[in-house]
Amino acid sequence: MPIATVNPANGETLKTYEAMGEEEIERRLQLAEATFRTYRTTAFDERARLLNKAAGLLDEDQQEIGRVMTTEMGKPVKQARAEAAKCAKAMRWYAEHAAELLADEEPAESDVKDSGATRVRVRYRPLGPVLAVMPWNFPLWQVIRFAAPALMAGNVGLLKHASNVPQTALYLEDLFHRAGFPEGCFQTLLVGSGAVDDILRDERVRAATLTGSEPAGRAVASTAGEMIKKTVLELGGSDPFVVMPSADIDRAARVAVTARVQNNGQSCIAAKRFIVHTDVHDAFAERFVEGMRALKVGDPMQEDTEVGPLSSERGRSDLEELVDDARRGGASVLCGGARPDWPGWYYPPTVLAGITREMRIHREEAFGPVATLYRAGDLDEAVLIANDSPFGLSSNVWTRDEKEVDRFVRDIEAGSVFFNGMTASHPAFPFGGVKRSGYGRELSGHGIREFCNITTVWHGA
């Protein structure tokens, strides 16, 4: 895949870039290692000052970088600006809280005495250069939620971004440079996916994080396992959105529309499978389909556009194949289901009903504005359908019954359970999944500690 900006709204190639050669990659690896030796000794106050400066610059750049993101991957420009604002918020959160999150821990005095020590501490020390292999769908947020905690912990970052968002990738390196971070603290590697394996095998790279597809996660995890290197993986998702009879059906249906089509439906944590109790199924379905049908699809640079194009022609073709397979298997198309006849890689908001386990879309992630609708006879069946997926990233449940809340928390196989609201990420809360959605956690104290050497410091008499 070429490293290029291709506008998904019209298919026009705007900029192309040469991949970095072996000499440039080596220079950057040397710089990362050298920078880490000194940057790891900086105080939290200094790191926070730099990160707050980067957040301020990002706020100033919000309009410009928003348009760049929209041009490169097609999200509505209002959502792109909101993504930039969210990144600045996360930077400030980590600047404020990192010292507390990574403070030395003191075990219980009785355990210290029992060990024969006079004092024991647990200290969090940085690991070194961390390779981040990042996707195009949230081209700023996916990177910042790694970079902010990693830099505050004293690590340095090496970014291999998706090849279709090179301008965003270069912007990120420039952002940290303008903020005053030492050269080498955060570097963008303009390379194709074929270069990742060799970079990860380099001894100077101490760990890796990847957000992306399941095949990409398998490849990185395999190499990292062979090299005995820590990894965090955030892979696909096919999140359930369960609606029980006690829910506010009108509000659930409104939120369901947003939950499905956020980021043009290209989000791992977008709700994709809508599992509705039979008592309220028809009422919910009517409102949901009406809301999906009413969305404005069009030029993502227009302020009133709600759904823009998919990021690539291949992405649209993959989505069409899932819909066509379901249709051949007997699924009903309640709205959408056919590409519009205009330039760009658009696909309409679509709702499918009558899904069976034999259909590909039941097991595979639909990365675009396509929802599948299921009918559940009771809570037990709702849980069975929700868990009948290889993925387990997040989940949404709509109920006012506290006993049902307890059951869903106990039984849903996912990294998050959101009640009466849409899944969202926040810097204070851990984020990640189970099953084929990956392992490890981003954000919160859990995320900042993922790439730390958790060190026991023992003092004798």
mmCIF file of N, CA, C and O in Angstrom, residues 377-413:
data_model
loop_
_atom_site.group_PDB
_atom_site.id
_atom_site.type_symbol
_atom_site.label_atom_id
_atom_site.label_comp_id
_atom_site.label_asym_id
_atom_site.label_seq_id
_atom_site.Cartn_x
_atom_site.Cartn_y
_atom_site.Cartn_z
ATOM 1 N N GLY A 377 -35.673 -13.386 23.400
ATOM 2 C CA GLY A 377 -36.873 -13.701 24.153
ATOM 3 C C GLY A 377 -36.795 -13.336 25.615
ATOM 4 O O GLY A 377 -37.819 -13.055 26.249
ATOM 5 N N ASP A 378 -35.600 -13.330 26.188
ATOM 6 C CA ASP A 378 -35.421 -12.991 27.600
ATOM 7 C C ASP A 378 -33.974 -12.594 27.831
ATOM 8 O O ASP A 378 -33.161 -12.546 26.892
ATOM 9 N N LEU A 379 -33.645 -12.319 29.097
ATOM 10 C CA LEU A 379 -32.293 -11.874 29.422
ATOM 11 C C LEU A 379 -31.252 -12.930 29.068
ATOM 12 O O LEU A 379 -30.180 -12.609 28.540
ATOM 13 N N ASP A 380 -31.545 -14.190 29.379
ATOM 14 C CA ASP A 380 -30.581 -15.259 29.097
ATOM 15 C C ASP A 380 -30.246 -15.334 27.611
ATOM 16 O O ASP A 380 -29.077 -15.488 27.228
ATOM 17 N N GLU A 381 -31.262 -15.210 26.771
ATOM 18 C CA GLU A 381 -30.999 -15.255 25.329
ATOM 19 C C GLU A 381 -30.239 -14.020 24.873
ATOM 20 O O GLU A 381 -29.357 -14.114 24.001
ATOM 21 N N ALA A 382 -30.527 -12.874 25.471
ATOM 22 C CA ALA A 382 -29.794 -11.661 25.121
ATOM 23 C C ALA A 382 -28.310 -11.819 25.428
ATOM 24 O O ALA A 382 -27.446 -11.424 24.629
ATOM 25 N N VAL A 383 -27.996 -12.408 26.581
ATOM 26 C CA VAL A 383 -26.596 -12.629 26.948
ATOM 27 C C VAL A 383 -25.943 -13.624 25.998
ATOM 28 O O VAL A 383 -24.802 -13.431 25.556
ATOM 29 N N LEU A 384 -26.662 -14.683 25.641
ATOM 30 C CA LEU A 384 -26.103 -15.679 24.722
ATOM 31 C C LEU A 384 -25.767 -15.052 23.369
ATOM 32 O O LEU A 384 -24.694 -15.302 22.812
ATOM 33 N N ILE A 385 -26.670 -14.233 22.845
ATOM 34 C CA ILE A 385 -26.408 -13.584 21.556
ATOM 35 C C ILE A 385 -25.241 -12.607 21.691
ATOM 36 O O ILE A 385 -24.355 -12.547 20.829
ATOM 37 N N ALA A 386 -25.244 -11.834 22.765
ATOM 38 C CA ALA A 386 -24.169 -10.848 22.964
ATOM 39 C C ALA A 386 -22.804 -11.513 23.002
ATOM 40 O O ALA A 386 -21.832 -10.990 22.448
ATOM 41 N N ASN A 387 -22.713 -12.672 23.655
ATOM 42 C CA ASN A 387 -21.428 -13.351 23.795
ATOM 43 C C ASN A 387 -21.084 -14.258 22.622
ATOM 44 O O ASN A 387 -19.964 -14.781 22.553
ATOM 45 N N ASP A 388 -22.010 -14.443 21.694
ATOM 46 C CA ASP A 388 -21.774 -15.310 20.540
ATOM 47 C C ASP A 388 -20.992 -14.546 19.476
ATOM 48 O O ASP A 388 -21.465 -14.290 18.370
ATOM 49 N N SER A 389 -19.794 -14.154 19.853
ATOM 50 C CA SER A 389 -18.920 -13.368 18.978
ATOM 51 C C SER A 389 -17.477 -13.658 19.365
ATOM 52 O O SER A 389 -17.180 -13.873 20.547
ATOM 53 N N PRO A 390 -16.567 -13.666 18.399
ATOM 54 C CA PRO A 390 -15.157 -13.847 18.755
ATOM 55 C C PRO A 390 -14.561 -12.629 19.439
ATOM 56 O O PRO A 390 -13.469 -12.694 19.989
ATOM 57 N N PHE A 391 -15.295 -11.505 19.409
ATOM 58 C CA PHE A 391 -14.776 -10.256 19.963
ATOM 59 C C PHE A 391 -15.356 -9.980 21.348
ATOM 60 O O PHE A 391 -16.395 -10.509 21.716
ATOM 61 N N GLY A 392 -14.678 -9.104 22.083
ATOM 62 C CA GLY A 392 -15.150 -8.716 23.405
ATOM 63 C C GLY A 392 -14.553 -7.395 23.829
ATOM 64 O O GLY A 392 -13.874 -7.315 24.848
ATOM 65 N N LEU A 393 -14.808 -6.354 23.026
ATOM 66 C CA LEU A 393 -14.205 -5.059 23.326
ATOM 67 C C LEU A 393 -15.065 -4.290 24.328
ATOM 68 O O LEU A 393 -14.695 -4.123 25.487
ATOM 69 N N SER A 394 -16.228 -3.812 23.912
ATOM 70 C CA SER A 394 -17.120 -3.136 24.842
ATOM 71 C C SER A 394 -18.534 -3.656 24.637
ATOM 72 O O SER A 394 -18.772 -4.575 23.838
ATOM 73 N N SER A 395 -19.472 -3.084 25.385
ATOM 74 C CA SER A 395 -20.871 -3.488 25.273
ATOM 75 C C SER A 395 -21.744 -2.380 25.822
ATOM 76 O O SER A 395 -21.304 -1.552 26.627
ATOM 77 N N ASN A 396 -22.988 -2.350 25.367
ATOM 78 C CA ASN A 396 -23.979 -1.378 25.824
ATOM 79 C C ASN A 396 -25.218 -2.135 26.272
ATOM 80 O O ASN A 396 -25.677 -3.035 25.561
ATOM 81 N N VAL A 397 -25.766 -1.765 27.417
ATOM 82 C CA VAL A 397 -26.990 -2.389 27.909
ATOM 83 C C VAL A 397 -27.939 -1.306 28.388
ATOM 84 O O VAL A 397 -27.544 -0.398 29.130
ATOM 85 N N TRP A 398 -29.195 -1.401 27.953
ATOM 86 C CA TRP A 398 -30.218 -0.439 28.346
ATOM 87 C C TRP A 398 -31.241 -1.141 29.223
ATOM 88 O O TRP A 398 -32.007 -1.989 28.763
ATOM 89 N N THR A 399 -31.224 -0.807 30.504
ATOM 90 C CA THR A 399 -32.161 -1.369 31.468
ATOM 91 C C THR A 399 -32.197 -0.480 32.695
ATOM 92 O O THR A 399 -31.200 0.171 33.025
ATOM 93 N N ARG A 400 -33.342 -0.475 33.386
ATOM 94 C CA ARG A 400 -33.468 0.243 34.654
ATOM 95 C C ARG A 400 -33.608 -0.734 35.815
ATOM 96 O O ARG A 400 -33.857 -0.314 36.950
ATOM 97 N N ASP A 401 -33.455 -2.003 35.536
ATOM 98 C CA ASP A 401 -33.621 -3.062 36.527
ATOM 99 C C ASP A 401 -32.254 -3.416 37.119
ATOM 100 O O ASP A 401 -31.375 -3.917 36.405
ATOM 101 N N GLU A 402 -32.050 -3.150 38.408
ATOM 102 C CA GLU A 402 -30.748 -3.360 39.032
ATOM 103 C C GLU A 402 -30.346 -4.827 39.041
ATOM 104 O O GLU A 402 -29.155 -5.151 38.980
ATOM 105 N N LYS A 403 -31.312 -5.742 39.138
ATOM 106 C CA LYS A 403 -30.970 -7.162 39.068
ATOM 107 C C LYS A 403 -30.424 -7.514 37.697
ATOM 108 O O LYS A 403 -29.490 -8.309 37.569
ATOM 109 N N GLU A 404 -31.005 -6.915 36.660
ATOM 110 C CA GLU A 404 -30.478 -7.138 35.316
ATOM 111 C C GLU A 404 -29.092 -6.541 35.166
ATOM 112 O O GLU A 404 -28.214 -7.125 34.504
ATOM 113 N N VAL A 405 -28.867 -5.389 35.760
ATOM 114 C CA VAL A 405 -27.536 -4.775 35.730
ATOM 115 C C VAL A 405 -26.503 -5.746 36.287
ATOM 116 O O VAL A 405 -25.443 -5.972 35.682
ATOM 117 N N ASP A 406 -26.799 -6.327 37.432
ATOM 118 C CA ASP A 406 -25.858 -7.266 38.046
ATOM 119 C C ASP A 406 -25.587 -8.465 37.141
ATOM 120 O O ASP A 406 -24.442 -8.923 37.021
ATOM 121 N N ARG A 407 -26.634 -8.968 36.512
ATOM 122 C CA ARG A 407 -26.449 -10.123 35.628
ATOM 123 C C ARG A 407 -25.578 -9.778 34.428
ATOM 124 O O ARG A 407 -24.686 -10.546 34.050
ATOM 125 N N PHE A 408 -25.825 -8.641 33.822
ATOM 126 C CA PHE A 408 -25.038 -8.280 32.643
ATOM 127 C C PHE A 408 -23.585 -8.017 33.012
ATOM 128 O O PHE A 408 -22.668 -8.412 32.282
ATOM 129 N N VAL A 409 -23.341 -7.355 34.140
ATOM 130 C CA VAL A 409 -21.952 -7.128 34.570
ATOM 131 C C VAL A 409 -21.251 -8.461 34.799
ATOM 132 O O VAL A 409 -20.077 -8.635 34.449
ATOM 133 N N ARG A 410 -21.962 -9.412 35.372
ATOM 134 C CA ARG A 410 -21.371 -10.713 35.649
ATOM 135 C C ARG A 410 -21.105 -11.520 34.381
ATOM 136 O O ARG A 410 -20.079 -12.204 34.274
ATOM 137 N N ASP A 411 -22.020 -11.443 33.411
ATOM 138 C CA ASP A 411 -22.007 -12.418 32.325
ATOM 139 C C ASP A 411 -21.549 -11.906 30.969
ATOM 140 O O ASP A 411 -21.157 -12.703 30.116
ATOM 141 N N ILE A 412 -21.590 -10.609 30.716
ATOM 142 C CA ILE A 412 -21.147 -10.093 29.410
ATOM 143 C C ILE A 412 -19.635 -10.246 29.286
ATOM 144 O O ILE A 412 -18.867 -9.856 30.172
ATOM 145 N N GLU A 413 -19.193 -10.795 28.156
ATOM 146 C CA GLU A 413 -17.767 -11.005 27.908
ATOM 147 C C GLU A 413 -17.218 -9.813 27.124
ATOM 148 O O GLU A 413 -17.218 -9.793 25.894
#
